[in-house]
PDB file of C-alpha atoms in Angstrom:
ATOM      1  CA  MET A   1     113.647 -15.436  -5.419  1.00 66.00           C
ATOM      2  CA  GLU A   2     112.164 -16.805  -2.407  1.00 68.00           C
ATOM      3  CA  LYS A   3     108.236 -17.521  -1.987  1.00 69.00           C
ATOM      4  CA  THR A   4     105.782 -17.895   0.086  1.00 69.00           C
ATOM      5  CA  PRO A   5     104.030 -20.739   0.976  1.00 65.00           C
ATOM      6  CA  ARG A   6     100.809 -19.405  -1.348  1.00 66.00           C
ATOM      7  CA  GLY A   7     103.032 -18.626  -4.303  1.00 63.00           C
ATOM      8  CA  THR A   8     103.834 -14.866  -3.211  1.00 67.00           C
ATOM      9  CA  SER A   9     107.054 -13.518  -3.606  1.00 78.00           C
ATOM     10  CA  VAL A  10     109.287 -12.332  -0.265  1.00 83.00           C
ATOM     11  CA  GLY A  11     111.445  -9.887  -1.261  1.00 85.00           C
ATOM     12  CA  VAL A  12     115.176 -11.512  -1.118  1.00 88.00           C
ATOM     13  CA  ASP A  13     117.007 -14.163  -2.809  1.00 86.00           C
ATOM     14  CA  ASP A  14     118.369 -14.961   0.961  1.00 87.00           C
ATOM     15  CA  PRO A  15     116.229 -14.957   3.996  1.00 89.00           C
ATOM     16  CA  TYR A  16     119.986 -16.010   6.191  1.00 86.00           C
ATOM     17  CA  ALA A  17     121.399 -12.008   4.638  1.00 87.00           C
ATOM     18  CA  PHE A  18     118.316 -10.540   6.593  1.00 88.00           C
ATOM     19  CA  ALA A  19     118.717 -12.290   9.772  1.00 86.00           C
ATOM     20  CA  GLY A  20     119.527 -11.545  13.450  1.00 84.00           C
ATOM     21  CA  VAL A  21     121.687 -13.768  15.933  1.00 85.00           C
ATOM     22  CA  CYS A  22     119.525 -16.622  17.014  1.00 91.00           C
ATOM     23  CA  ASP A  23     116.544 -15.100  18.505  1.00 92.00           C
ATOM     24  CA  HIS A  24     117.633 -18.328  21.330  1.00 93.00           C
ATOM     25  CA  LEU A  25     120.912 -17.049  22.204  1.00 91.00           C
ATOM     26  CA  THR A  26     122.567 -15.662  25.434  1.00 90.00           C
ATOM     27  CA  SER A  27     125.100 -13.351  25.895  1.00 86.00           C
ATOM     28  CA  ASP A  28     128.110 -15.762  27.234  1.00 86.00           C
ATOM     29  CA  GLY A  29     126.901 -17.823  23.739  1.00 87.00           C
ATOM     30  CA  LYS A  30     124.142 -20.628  25.086  1.00 91.00           C
ATOM     31  CA  CYS A  31     121.814 -22.185  23.538  1.00 93.00           C
ATOM     32  CA  ARG A  32     117.723 -21.387  25.656  1.00 94.00           C
ATOM     33  CA  TYR A  33     116.003 -23.703  23.111  1.00 94.00           C
ATOM     34  CA  ALA A  34     118.056 -26.689  24.491  1.00 94.00           C
ATOM     35  CA  PHE A  35     117.345 -25.762  28.093  1.00 91.00           C
ATOM     36  CA  ASP A  36     114.197 -24.793  27.344  1.00 94.00           C
ATOM     37  CA  TYR A  37     112.063 -26.932  25.156  1.00 93.00           C
ATOM     38  CA  TYR A  38     113.815 -29.622  25.491  1.00 92.00           C
ATOM     39  CA  GLN A  39     111.395 -32.082  25.400  1.00 94.00           C
ATOM     40  CA  HIS A  40     110.037 -30.354  22.496  1.00 92.00           C
ATOM     41  CA  ASP A  41     114.014 -31.554  20.490  1.00 93.00           C
ATOM     42  CA  PRO A  42     115.226 -34.701  23.001  1.00 95.00           C
ATOM     43  CA  GLU A  43     118.061 -35.771  21.008  1.00 96.00           C
ATOM     44  CA  PHE A  44     119.141 -31.382  20.242  1.00 94.00           C
ATOM     45  CA  ALA A  45     119.183 -30.959  24.288  1.00 95.00           C
ATOM     46  CA  ARG A  46     121.277 -34.062  24.956  1.00 96.00           C
ATOM     47  CA  GLU A  47     123.110 -32.555  22.059  1.00 94.00           C
ATOM     48  CA  ARG A  48     123.674 -28.927  23.851  1.00 94.00           C
ATOM     49  CA  ALA A  49     123.374 -29.814  27.353  1.00 95.00           C
ATOM     50  CA  GLU A  50     126.755 -32.551  26.403  1.00 94.00           C
ATOM     51  CA  ALA A  51     128.201 -29.881  25.094  1.00 90.00           C
ATOM     52  CA  ASP A  52     127.549 -27.614  28.212  1.00 92.00           C
ATOM     53  CA  TYR A  53     124.425 -26.208  26.026  1.00 92.00           C
ATOM     54  CA  VAL A  54     126.590 -23.570  24.002  1.00 90.00           C
ATOM     55  CA  CYS A  55     125.369 -22.523  20.955  1.00 90.00           C
ATOM     56  CA  VAL A  56     126.446 -24.741  17.182  1.00 86.00           C
ATOM     57  CA  VAL A  57     127.443 -21.671  16.093  1.00 83.00           C
ATOM     58  CA  ALA A  58     129.618 -21.037  18.904  1.00 74.00           C
ATOM     59  CA  ASP A  59     133.163 -21.848  18.706  1.00 64.00           C
ATOM     60  CA  ALA A  60     134.997 -25.530  20.432  1.00 56.00           C
ATOM     61  CA  GLU A  61     135.893 -22.898  23.089  1.00 58.00           C
ATOM     62  CA  GLY A  62     132.218 -21.299  24.089  1.00 56.00           C
ATOM     63  CA  ASP A  63     133.332 -17.825  22.524  1.00 62.00           C
ATOM     64  CA  CYS A  64     129.670 -16.749  20.288  1.00 63.00           C
ATOM     65  CA  THR A  65     131.448 -13.029  19.433  1.00 59.00           C
ATOM     66  CA  GLY A  66     130.632 -13.841  15.985  1.00 54.00           C
ATOM     67  CA  CYS A  67     127.722 -15.248  16.436  1.00 65.00           C
ATOM     68  CA  SER A  68     126.448 -11.242  15.497  1.00 58.00           C
ATOM     69  CA  GLY A  69     127.631 -11.810  11.900  1.00 58.00           C
ATOM     70  CA  ALA A  70     126.859 -15.616  11.364  1.00 58.00           C
ATOM     71  CA  ASN A  71     124.568 -15.507   8.713  1.00 57.00           C
ATOM     72  CA  GLU A  72     126.688 -14.682   6.543  1.00 54.00           C
ATOM     73  CA  PRO A  73     128.321 -16.575   3.735  1.00 46.00           C
ATOM     74  CA  THR A  74     131.327 -18.391   5.105  1.00 40.00           C
ATOM     75  CA  SER A  75     134.432 -20.874   4.456  1.00 38.00           C
ATOM     76  CA  ASP A  76     135.289 -21.710   8.087  1.00 38.00           C
ATOM     77  CA  VAL A  77     132.117 -23.697   9.083  1.00 33.00           C
ATOM     78  CA  SER A  78     130.964 -26.297  11.657  1.00 37.00           C
ATOM     79  CA  ASP A  79     130.504 -30.201  10.554  1.00 43.00           C
ATOM     80  CA  GLY A  80     127.197 -29.637   9.996  1.00 38.00           C
ATOM     81  CA  ILE A  81     127.413 -27.253   7.529  1.00 33.00           C
ATOM     82  CA  ASP A  82     130.421 -29.863   5.409  1.00 41.00           C
ATOM     83  CA  GLU A  83     127.891 -32.542   5.885  1.00 42.00           C
ATOM     84  CA  LEU A  84     124.937 -30.492   4.727  1.00 35.00           C
ATOM     85  CA  ASN A  85     127.079 -29.218   1.856  1.00 37.00           C
ATOM     86  CA  ALA A  86     128.219 -33.034   1.059  1.00 40.00           C
ATOM     87  CA  SER A  87     124.565 -33.703   1.137  1.00 38.00           C
ATOM     88  CA  ASP A  88     123.693 -30.660  -1.083  1.00 39.00           C
ATOM     89  CA  HIS A  89     126.121 -30.826  -3.450  1.00 37.00           C
ATOM     90  CA  GLY A  90     128.650 -34.319  -3.831  1.00 40.00           C
ATOM     91  CA  ASP A  91     131.487 -33.094  -3.078  1.00 39.00           C
ATOM     92  CA  GLY A  92     130.907 -30.189  -0.688  1.00 39.00           C
ATOM     93  CA  SER A  93     133.378 -28.766  -3.895  1.00 37.00           C
ATOM     94  CA  ASP A  94     131.344 -25.729  -4.264  1.00 42.00           C
ATOM     95  CA  ALA A  95     132.794 -22.755  -2.913  1.00 38.00           C
ATOM     96  CA  SER A  96     128.540 -20.676  -2.095  1.00 51.00           C
ATOM     97  CA  GLN A  97     128.202 -22.254   1.296  1.00 60.00           C
ATOM     98  CA  PRO A  98     124.710 -21.241   3.408  1.00 65.00           C
ATOM     99  CA  SER A  99     124.958 -19.723   7.198  1.00 76.00           C
ATOM    100  CA  PRO A 100     126.223 -21.285   9.895  1.00 80.00           C
ATOM    101  CA  TRP A 101     123.173 -21.287  11.585  1.00 82.00           C
ATOM    102  CA  ALA A 102     121.113 -23.228   8.533  1.00 81.00           C
ATOM    103  CA  ALA A 103     123.517 -25.887  10.045  1.00 79.00           C
ATOM    104  CA  CYS A 104     120.405 -26.031  14.122  1.00 88.00           C
ATOM    105  CA  PRO A 105     117.605 -27.158  13.267  1.00 88.00           C
ATOM    106  CA  HIS A 106     115.968 -24.252  15.820  1.00 92.00           C
ATOM    107  CA  PHE A 107     117.034 -20.763  14.195  1.00 92.00           C
ATOM    108  CA  ARG A 108     114.907 -18.019  14.549  1.00 92.00           C
ATOM    109  CA  SER A 109     115.140 -15.064  13.751  1.00 92.00           C
ATOM    110  CA  ARG A 110     112.550 -11.986  14.937  1.00 92.00           C
ATOM    111  CA  THR A 111     113.575  -8.208  13.829  1.00 89.00           C
ATOM    112  CA  THR A 112     112.706  -6.460  16.868  1.00 85.00           C
ATOM    113  CA  GLU A 113     113.039  -3.265  14.809  1.00 85.00           C
ATOM    114  CA  ARG A 114     110.746  -1.641  14.592  1.00 89.00           C
ATOM    115  CA  GLU A 115     111.449   0.127  10.784  1.00 94.00           C
ATOM    116  CA  CYS A 116     110.572   0.225   7.044  1.00 96.00           C
ATOM    117  CA  ALA A 117     113.650  -2.727   6.179  1.00 95.00           C
ATOM    118  CA  ARG A 118     112.663  -1.545   2.662  1.00 96.00           C
ATOM    119  CA  CYS A 119     112.239   2.307   3.084  1.00 96.00           C
ATOM    120  CA  GLY A 120     113.019   3.455   6.009  1.00 96.00           C
ATOM    121  CA  LEU A 121     109.362   4.484   7.946  1.00 95.00           C
ATOM    122  CA  GLU A 122     109.408   4.353  11.541  1.00 92.00           C
ATOM    123  CA  GLU A 123     106.918   2.869  13.386  1.00 88.00           C
ATOM    124  CA  ARG A 124     104.848   5.848  15.762  1.00 82.00           C
ATOM    125  CA  ARG A 125     101.719   4.257  17.901  1.00 72.00           C
ATOM    126  CA  LEU A 126      98.464   5.939  19.177  1.00 65.00           C
ATOM    127  CA  GLY A 127      97.977   5.636  22.577  1.00 57.00           C
ATOM    128  CA  GLN A 128      94.403   7.250  24.029  1.00 49.00           C
ATOM    129  CA  VAL A 129      93.441  10.354  22.147  1.00 45.00           C
ATOM    130  CA  PRO A 130      91.102  12.818  22.790  1.00 44.00           C
ATOM    131  CA  ASP A 131      88.332  12.045  19.776  1.00 45.00           C
ATOM    132  CA  GLU A 132      88.321   8.259  19.590  1.00 40.00           C
ATOM    133  CA  SER A 133      86.547   8.357  16.394  1.00 40.00           C
ATOM    134  CA  ILE A 134      90.196   9.779  14.280  1.00 46.00           C
ATOM    135  CA  ILE A 135      91.846   6.123  14.822  1.00 47.00           C
ATOM    136  CA  SER A 136      88.213   4.528  14.044  1.00 42.00           C
ATOM    137  CA  GLY A 137      89.841   0.902  11.877  1.00 52.00           C
ATOM    138  CA  GLU A 138      93.277   2.444  12.893  1.00 71.00           C
ATOM    139  CA  ARG A 139      96.169  -0.480  11.958  1.00 82.00           C
ATOM    140  CA  PRO A 140      99.712  -0.211  12.243  1.00 88.00           C
ATOM    141  CA  LEU A 141     102.390   1.582   9.976  1.00 92.00           C
ATOM    142  CA  LEU A 142     104.993  -1.694  10.280  1.00 94.00           C
ATOM    143  CA  GLU A 143     103.486  -5.090   9.479  1.00 93.00           C
ATOM    144  CA  GLU A 144     105.593  -8.290  10.218  1.00 93.00           C
ATOM    145  CA  HIS A 145     106.906 -10.543   6.936  1.00 93.00           C
ATOM    146  CA  HIS A 146     108.480 -13.645   6.666  1.00 91.00           C
ATOM    147  CA  LEU A 147     111.069 -14.293   4.784  1.00 90.00           C
ATOM    148  CA  SER A 148     111.510 -18.405   6.045  1.00 86.00           C
ATOM    149  CA  TYR A 149     109.039 -20.134   8.085  1.00 78.00           C
ATOM    150  CA  ALA A 150     109.094 -22.548  10.563  1.00 69.00           C
ATOM    151  CA  ARG A 151     109.153 -26.309   9.362  1.00 61.00           C
ATOM    152  CA  ASP A 152     109.128 -30.108   9.855  1.00 53.00           C
ATOM    153  CA  GLY A 153     109.775 -32.528   8.042  1.00 47.00           C
ATOM    154  CA  GLU A 154     113.144 -33.568   5.950  1.00 46.00           C
ATOM    155  CA  THR A 155     113.804 -29.968   5.474  1.00 51.00           C
ATOM    156  CA  VAL A 156     113.933 -27.462   7.781  1.00 51.00           C
ATOM    157  CA  GLY A 157     112.908 -24.244   7.734  1.00 71.00           C
ATOM    158  CA  HIS A 158     113.692 -20.916   9.437  1.00 87.00           C
ATOM    159  CA  GLU A 159     111.242 -18.440  11.461  1.00 90.00           C
ATOM    160  CA  ILE A 160     113.687 -15.493  10.059  1.00 92.00           C
ATOM    161  CA  THR A 161     110.889 -11.361   9.752  1.00 93.00           C
ATOM    162  CA  ILE A 162     112.019  -8.462   9.447  1.00 94.00           C
ATOM    163  CA  TYR A 163     109.182  -5.648   9.984  1.00 95.00           C
ATOM    164  CA  LEU A 164     108.196  -3.534   6.112  1.00 96.00           C
ATOM    165  CA  CYS A 165     105.251  -0.301   5.816  1.00 96.00           C
ATOM    166  CA  ARG A 166     102.085  -1.353   4.692  1.00 95.00           C
ATOM    167  CA  TRP A 167     103.110   0.161   1.701  1.00 96.00           C
ATOM    168  CA  CYS A 168     105.863  -2.200   1.035  1.00 96.00           C
ATOM    169  CA  HIS A 169     104.693  -5.218   2.239  1.00 94.00           C
ATOM    170  CA  ALA A 170     102.155  -4.947  -0.650  1.00 94.00           C
ATOM    171  CA  LYS A 171     104.747  -3.875  -2.806  1.00 94.00           C
ATOM    172  CA  VAL A 172     106.291  -6.992  -1.915  1.00 93.00           C
ATOM    173  CA  HIS A 173     103.850  -9.846  -2.484  1.00 89.00           C
ATOM    174  CA  ASN A 174     101.901  -8.644  -4.943  1.00 88.00           C
ATOM    175  CA  SER A 175     104.824  -7.255  -7.715  1.00 83.00           C
ATOM    176  CA  TRP A 176     108.196  -7.832  -8.003  1.00 84.00           C
ATOM    177  CA  ALA A 177     109.452  -5.223  -5.369  1.00 91.00           C
ATOM    178  CA  ARG A 178     112.095  -6.356  -3.345  1.00 93.00           C
ATOM    179  CA  ILE A 179     113.340  -5.205   0.288  1.00 94.00           C
ATOM    180  CA  THR A 180     116.856  -3.975  -0.879  1.00 94.00           C
ATOM    181  CA  ASP A 181     115.331  -2.240  -3.800  1.00 95.00           C
ATOM    182  CA  ASP A 182     116.364   1.993  -2.549  1.00 96.00           C
ATOM    183  CA  VAL A 183     113.376   3.145  -2.302  1.00 96.00           C
ATOM    184  CA  ALA A 184     111.912   6.783   0.126  1.00 97.00           C
ATOM    185  CA  PRO A 185     108.585   6.174   2.037  1.00 96.00           C
ATOM    186  CA  ASP A 186     105.830   6.220  -0.079  1.00 96.00           C
ATOM    187  CA  PRO A 187     103.758   9.908   0.409  1.00 96.00           C
ATOM    188  CA  GLU A 188     100.772   8.627   1.720  1.00 95.00           C
ATOM    189  CA  ALA A 189     102.529   6.927   3.996  1.00 94.00           C
ATOM    190  CA  LEU A 190     104.889   9.713   5.420  1.00 94.00           C
ATOM    191  CA  ALA A 191     100.603  10.899   5.855  1.00 92.00           C
ATOM    192  CA  GLU A 192      99.786   8.723   7.920  1.00 91.00           C
ATOM    193  CA  ARG A 193     102.860   9.255   9.974  1.00 90.00           C
ATOM    194  CA  GLU A 194     102.999  12.447  10.705  1.00 89.00           C
ATOM    195  CA  GLY A 195      98.627  12.782  10.529  1.00 87.00           C
ATOM    196  CA  ARG A 196     100.128  10.672  13.843  1.00 85.00           C
ATOM    197  CA  ARG A 197     102.258  12.999  15.380  1.00 82.00           C
ATOM    198  CA  SER A 198      99.783  15.645  15.133  1.00 80.00           C
ATOM    199  CA  LEU A 199      97.412  13.380  17.082  1.00 78.00           C
ATOM    200  CA  GLU A 200     100.082  12.547  19.315  1.00 73.00           C
ATOM    201  CA  GLN A 201     101.259  15.917  19.996  1.00 73.00           C
ATOM    202  CA  SER A 202      98.231  16.764  20.978  1.00 72.00           C
ATOM    203  CA  GLU A 203      97.444  14.403  23.044  1.00 66.00           C
ATOM    204  CA  LEU A 204     100.533  14.734  25.086  1.00 66.00           C
ATOM    205  CA  GLY A 205      99.990  19.253  25.749  1.00 64.00           C
ATOM    206  CA  PHE A 206      98.973  19.871  28.934  1.00 57.00           C
ATOM    207  CA  GLU A 207      96.269  22.461  29.293  1.00 57.00           C
ATOM    208  CA  THR A 208      95.762  23.497  32.974  1.00 60.00           C
ATOM    209  CA  ALA A 209      92.145  25.009  34.511  1.00 65.00           C
ATOM    210  CA  ALA A 210      92.650  28.671  34.623  1.00 67.00           C
ATOM    211  CA  ASP A 211      93.395  27.715  30.198  1.00 63.00           C
ATOM    212  CA  ARG A 212      90.660  25.869  29.757  1.00 62.00           C
ATOM    213  CA  ALA A 213      87.745  28.345  31.142  1.00 66.00           C
ATOM    214  CA  SER A 214      89.790  31.624  28.761  1.00 66.00           C
ATOM    215  CA  ARG A 215      89.676  29.490  26.181  1.00 59.00           C
ATOM    216  CA  SER A 216      85.769  28.593  26.479  1.00 63.00           C
ATOM    217  CA  ASN A 217      84.980  32.388  27.139  1.00 66.00           C
ATOM    218  CA  GLU A 218      86.815  33.207  24.237  1.00 60.00           C
ATOM    219  CA  GLU A 219      85.071  30.188  22.141  1.00 60.00           C
ATOM    220  CA  ARG A 220      81.414  32.605  23.649  1.00 61.00           C
TER     221      ARG A 220
END
């Protein structure tokens, strides 16, 4: 499995299998990175500008309808991928080819789905509650988990993230747990989520002044 810079497992063999479309991709198949951050990589920006800022995964006509599935290995890839294979495998004859997104040095995919990618636990964040002491030291149910890290140098690294609940996150880093394991949410995770749901319902409950006065009299 892939590992973090600290040597712990990230829980997957191929981070690209979990990547969505590039964060810099516009709805019409353009590369926003080359336009907005040209000063970070002038050569890349010039190349994209000459191609009317079309994403490197898009086809020659600028059609990026296939970008949503670009994380899947394919034999019909760009020249950049062919060159990458040639350098990695000598003659490029290896049938296993990387994701087309790997051809772009600035690909980034950070998920926005607010549920655990391993057990399916959904996030439930608390707003204001009647008793703030109840949530002192509150931590989110979900935490961002890196499958791949951005890095510079000879080996290009792409930032790819998903969300894991705190319990699955710990299991992935501290054991051989995999993101693809067929598991249900941890009982402790379910209990904490339900506790937050109860507090949320209490917060949203409406009580009139008359109701409060009546309840106060009854308590006396």
